[in-house]
Short mmCIF file of C-alpha atoms in Angstrom, two decimals:
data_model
loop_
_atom_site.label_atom_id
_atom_site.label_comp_id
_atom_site.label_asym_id
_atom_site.label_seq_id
_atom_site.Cartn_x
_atom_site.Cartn_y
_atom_site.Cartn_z
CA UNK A 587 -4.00 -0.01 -3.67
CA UNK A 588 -4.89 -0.23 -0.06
CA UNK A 589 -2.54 2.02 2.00
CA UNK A 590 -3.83 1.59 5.90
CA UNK A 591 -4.75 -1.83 6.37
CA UNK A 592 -1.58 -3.88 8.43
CA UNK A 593 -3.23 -7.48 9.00
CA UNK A 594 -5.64 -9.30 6.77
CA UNK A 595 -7.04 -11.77 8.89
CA UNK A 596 -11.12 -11.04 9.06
CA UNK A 597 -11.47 -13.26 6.25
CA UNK A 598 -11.61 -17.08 7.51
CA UNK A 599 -14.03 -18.43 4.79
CA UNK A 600 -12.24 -17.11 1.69
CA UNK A 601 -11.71 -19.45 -0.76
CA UNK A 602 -10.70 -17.48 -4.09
CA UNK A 603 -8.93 -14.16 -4.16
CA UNK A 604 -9.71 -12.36 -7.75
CA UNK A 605 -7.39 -10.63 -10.18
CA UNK A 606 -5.17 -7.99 -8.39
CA UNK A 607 -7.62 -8.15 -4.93
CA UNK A 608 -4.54 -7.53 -3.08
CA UNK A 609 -1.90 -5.95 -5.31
CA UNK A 610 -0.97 -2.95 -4.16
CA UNK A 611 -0.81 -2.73 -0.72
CA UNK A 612 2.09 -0.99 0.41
CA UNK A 613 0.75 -1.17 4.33
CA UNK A 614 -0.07 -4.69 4.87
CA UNK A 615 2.44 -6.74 6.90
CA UNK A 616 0.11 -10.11 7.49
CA UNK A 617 -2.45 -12.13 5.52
CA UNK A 618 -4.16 -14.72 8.02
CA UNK A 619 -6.19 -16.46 5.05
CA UNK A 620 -6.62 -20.06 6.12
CA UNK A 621 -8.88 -21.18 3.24
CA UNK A 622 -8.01 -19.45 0.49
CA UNK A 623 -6.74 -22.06 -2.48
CA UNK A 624 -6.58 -19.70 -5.45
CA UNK A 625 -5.07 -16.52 -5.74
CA UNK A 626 -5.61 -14.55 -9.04
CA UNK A 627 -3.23 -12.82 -11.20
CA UNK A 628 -0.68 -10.77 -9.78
CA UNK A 629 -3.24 -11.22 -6.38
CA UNK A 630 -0.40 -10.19 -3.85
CA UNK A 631 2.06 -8.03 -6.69
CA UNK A 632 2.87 -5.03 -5.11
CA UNK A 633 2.94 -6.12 -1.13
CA UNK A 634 5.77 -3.98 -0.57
CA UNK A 635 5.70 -4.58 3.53
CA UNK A 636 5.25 -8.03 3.78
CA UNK A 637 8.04 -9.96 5.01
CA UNK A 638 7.00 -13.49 5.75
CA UNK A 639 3.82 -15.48 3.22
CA UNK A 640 2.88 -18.31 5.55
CA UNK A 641 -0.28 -17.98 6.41
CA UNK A 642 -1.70 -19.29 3.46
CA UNK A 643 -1.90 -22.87 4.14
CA UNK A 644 -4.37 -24.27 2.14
CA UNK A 645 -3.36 -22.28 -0.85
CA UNK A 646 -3.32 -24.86 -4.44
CA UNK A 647 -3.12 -22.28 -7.08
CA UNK A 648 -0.77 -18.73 -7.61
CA UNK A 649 -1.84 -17.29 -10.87
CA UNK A 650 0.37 -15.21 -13.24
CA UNK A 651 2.43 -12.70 -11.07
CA UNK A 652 1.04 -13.35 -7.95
CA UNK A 653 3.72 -12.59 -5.27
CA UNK A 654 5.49 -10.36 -7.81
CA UNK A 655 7.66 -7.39 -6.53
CA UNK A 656 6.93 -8.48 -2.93
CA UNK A 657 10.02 -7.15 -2.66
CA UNK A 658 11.11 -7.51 1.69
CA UNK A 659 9.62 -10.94 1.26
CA UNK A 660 11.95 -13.95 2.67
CA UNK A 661 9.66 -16.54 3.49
CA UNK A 662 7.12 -17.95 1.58
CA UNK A 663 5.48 -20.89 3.31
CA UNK A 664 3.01 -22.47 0.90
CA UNK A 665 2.82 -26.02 1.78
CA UNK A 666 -0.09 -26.86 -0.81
CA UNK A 667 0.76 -24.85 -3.96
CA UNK A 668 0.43 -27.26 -6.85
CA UNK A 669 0.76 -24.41 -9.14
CA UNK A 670 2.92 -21.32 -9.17
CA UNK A 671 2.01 -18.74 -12.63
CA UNK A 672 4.44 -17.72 -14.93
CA UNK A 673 6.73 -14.60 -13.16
CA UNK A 674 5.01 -15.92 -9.73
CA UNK A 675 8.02 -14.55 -7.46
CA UNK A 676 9.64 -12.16 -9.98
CA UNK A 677 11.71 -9.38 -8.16
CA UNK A 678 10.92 -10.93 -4.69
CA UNK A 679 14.53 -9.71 -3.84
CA UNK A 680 14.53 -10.78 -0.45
CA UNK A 681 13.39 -13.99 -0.42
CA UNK A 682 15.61 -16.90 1.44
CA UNK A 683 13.12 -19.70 1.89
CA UNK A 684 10.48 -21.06 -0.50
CA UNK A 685 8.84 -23.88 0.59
CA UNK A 686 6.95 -25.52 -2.07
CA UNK A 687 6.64 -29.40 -1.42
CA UNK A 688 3.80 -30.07 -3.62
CA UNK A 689 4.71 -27.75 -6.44
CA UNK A 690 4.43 -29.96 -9.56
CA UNK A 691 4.03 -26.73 -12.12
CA UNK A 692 6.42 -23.94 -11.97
CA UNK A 693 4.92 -22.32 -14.71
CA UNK A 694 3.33 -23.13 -17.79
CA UNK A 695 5.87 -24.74 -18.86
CA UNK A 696 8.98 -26.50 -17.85
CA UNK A 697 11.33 -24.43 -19.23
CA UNK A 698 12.20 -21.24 -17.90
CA UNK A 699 8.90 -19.12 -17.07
CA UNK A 700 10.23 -16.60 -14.86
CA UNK A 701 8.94 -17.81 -11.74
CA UNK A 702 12.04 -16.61 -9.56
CA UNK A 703 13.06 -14.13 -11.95
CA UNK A 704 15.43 -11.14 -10.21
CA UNK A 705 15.97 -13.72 -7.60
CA UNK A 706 19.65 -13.09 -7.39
CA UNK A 707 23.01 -13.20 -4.66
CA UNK A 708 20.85 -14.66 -2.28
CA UNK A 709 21.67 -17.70 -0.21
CA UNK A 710 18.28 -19.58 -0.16
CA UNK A 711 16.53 -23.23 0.28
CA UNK A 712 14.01 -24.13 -2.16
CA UNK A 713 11.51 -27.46 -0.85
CA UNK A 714 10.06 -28.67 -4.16
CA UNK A 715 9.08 -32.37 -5.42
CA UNK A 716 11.70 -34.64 -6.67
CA UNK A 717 9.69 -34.82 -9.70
CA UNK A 718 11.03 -31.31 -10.55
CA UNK A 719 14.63 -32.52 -10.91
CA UNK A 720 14.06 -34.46 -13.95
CA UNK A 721 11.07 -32.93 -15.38
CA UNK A 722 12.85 -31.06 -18.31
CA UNK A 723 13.94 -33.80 -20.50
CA UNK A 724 15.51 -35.79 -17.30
CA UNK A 725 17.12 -32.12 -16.36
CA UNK A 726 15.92 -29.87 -13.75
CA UNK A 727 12.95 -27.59 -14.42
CA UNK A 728 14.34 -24.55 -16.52
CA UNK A 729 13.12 -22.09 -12.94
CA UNK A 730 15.22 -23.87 -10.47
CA UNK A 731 18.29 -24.09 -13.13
CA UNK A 732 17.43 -20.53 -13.03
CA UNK A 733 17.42 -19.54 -9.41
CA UNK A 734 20.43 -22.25 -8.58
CA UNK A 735 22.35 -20.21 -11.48
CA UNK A 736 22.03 -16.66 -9.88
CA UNK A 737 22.18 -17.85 -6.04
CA UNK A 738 23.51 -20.02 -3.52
CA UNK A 739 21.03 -22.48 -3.36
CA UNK A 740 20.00 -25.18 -1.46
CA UNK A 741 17.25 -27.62 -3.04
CA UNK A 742 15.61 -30.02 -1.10
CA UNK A 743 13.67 -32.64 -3.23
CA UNK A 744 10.87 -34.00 -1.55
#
């Protein structure tokens, strides 16, 4: 619930953000977090002010709600997520570019988790492993049938 700080970028050497460490912050417009590579449930929920997630480059692992109700968010760079939690990017209203080119688990399952839940009317490109397209059964995983259904979507299999 922290209210003043704008830029999060004293912490080089963090590796593992905890359970809700950032959730909350209705101030914060920047995370500089160049090692992190696991965020904890719902870790970011709550960043009302952020508009751009791309300094997070070495990020592997978004737990359970992690980016949830980041809700001016457009851009979420993660170029090493493996693993996006169940409800990951619910109400993220804003959001016009994911890029997720090494995403092989959009939630715990491969049906539809809620991962881009509330995503809706947006035009917006999704970069995501060609595996995803036939990972449900030789159909698209049940998120990205989701988010194509509620928005113009571009999906880029990588």
């Amino acid at each position: 619930d922290c209210t003043a700080a704008i830029t999060f970028n004293l912490l080089p050497s963090l590796t593992t953000a905890g359970n809700s460490c950032f959730a909350s912050n209705t101030s914060a417009t920047t995370y500089d977090l160049p090692s992190l590579a696991t965020a904890g449930v719902q870790c970011f929920f709550g960043n009302t002010s952020v508009t751009t997630f791309n300094l997070l480059p070495s990020l592997t692992s978004a737990g359970y709600e992690c980016f949830k109700n980041c809700a001016l968010g457009t851009t979420f760079d993660l170029p090493a997520l493996t693993t996006a939690g169940d409800y990951c990017f619910n109400f993220c209203y804003a959001a016009t570019l994911i890029n997720i080119p090494l995403c092989t688990a959009l939630g715990t399952t491969v049906g539809d988790n809620g991962v881009f839940n509330d995503i809706t009317g947006n035009t917006i490109t999704i970069n995501v492993p060609a595996s995803l397209a036939t990972a449900n059964g030789g159909s698209p995983d049940g998120d990205l049938v989701y988010l194509a259904a509620n928005n113009t979507e571009t999906i880029v299999y990588i």
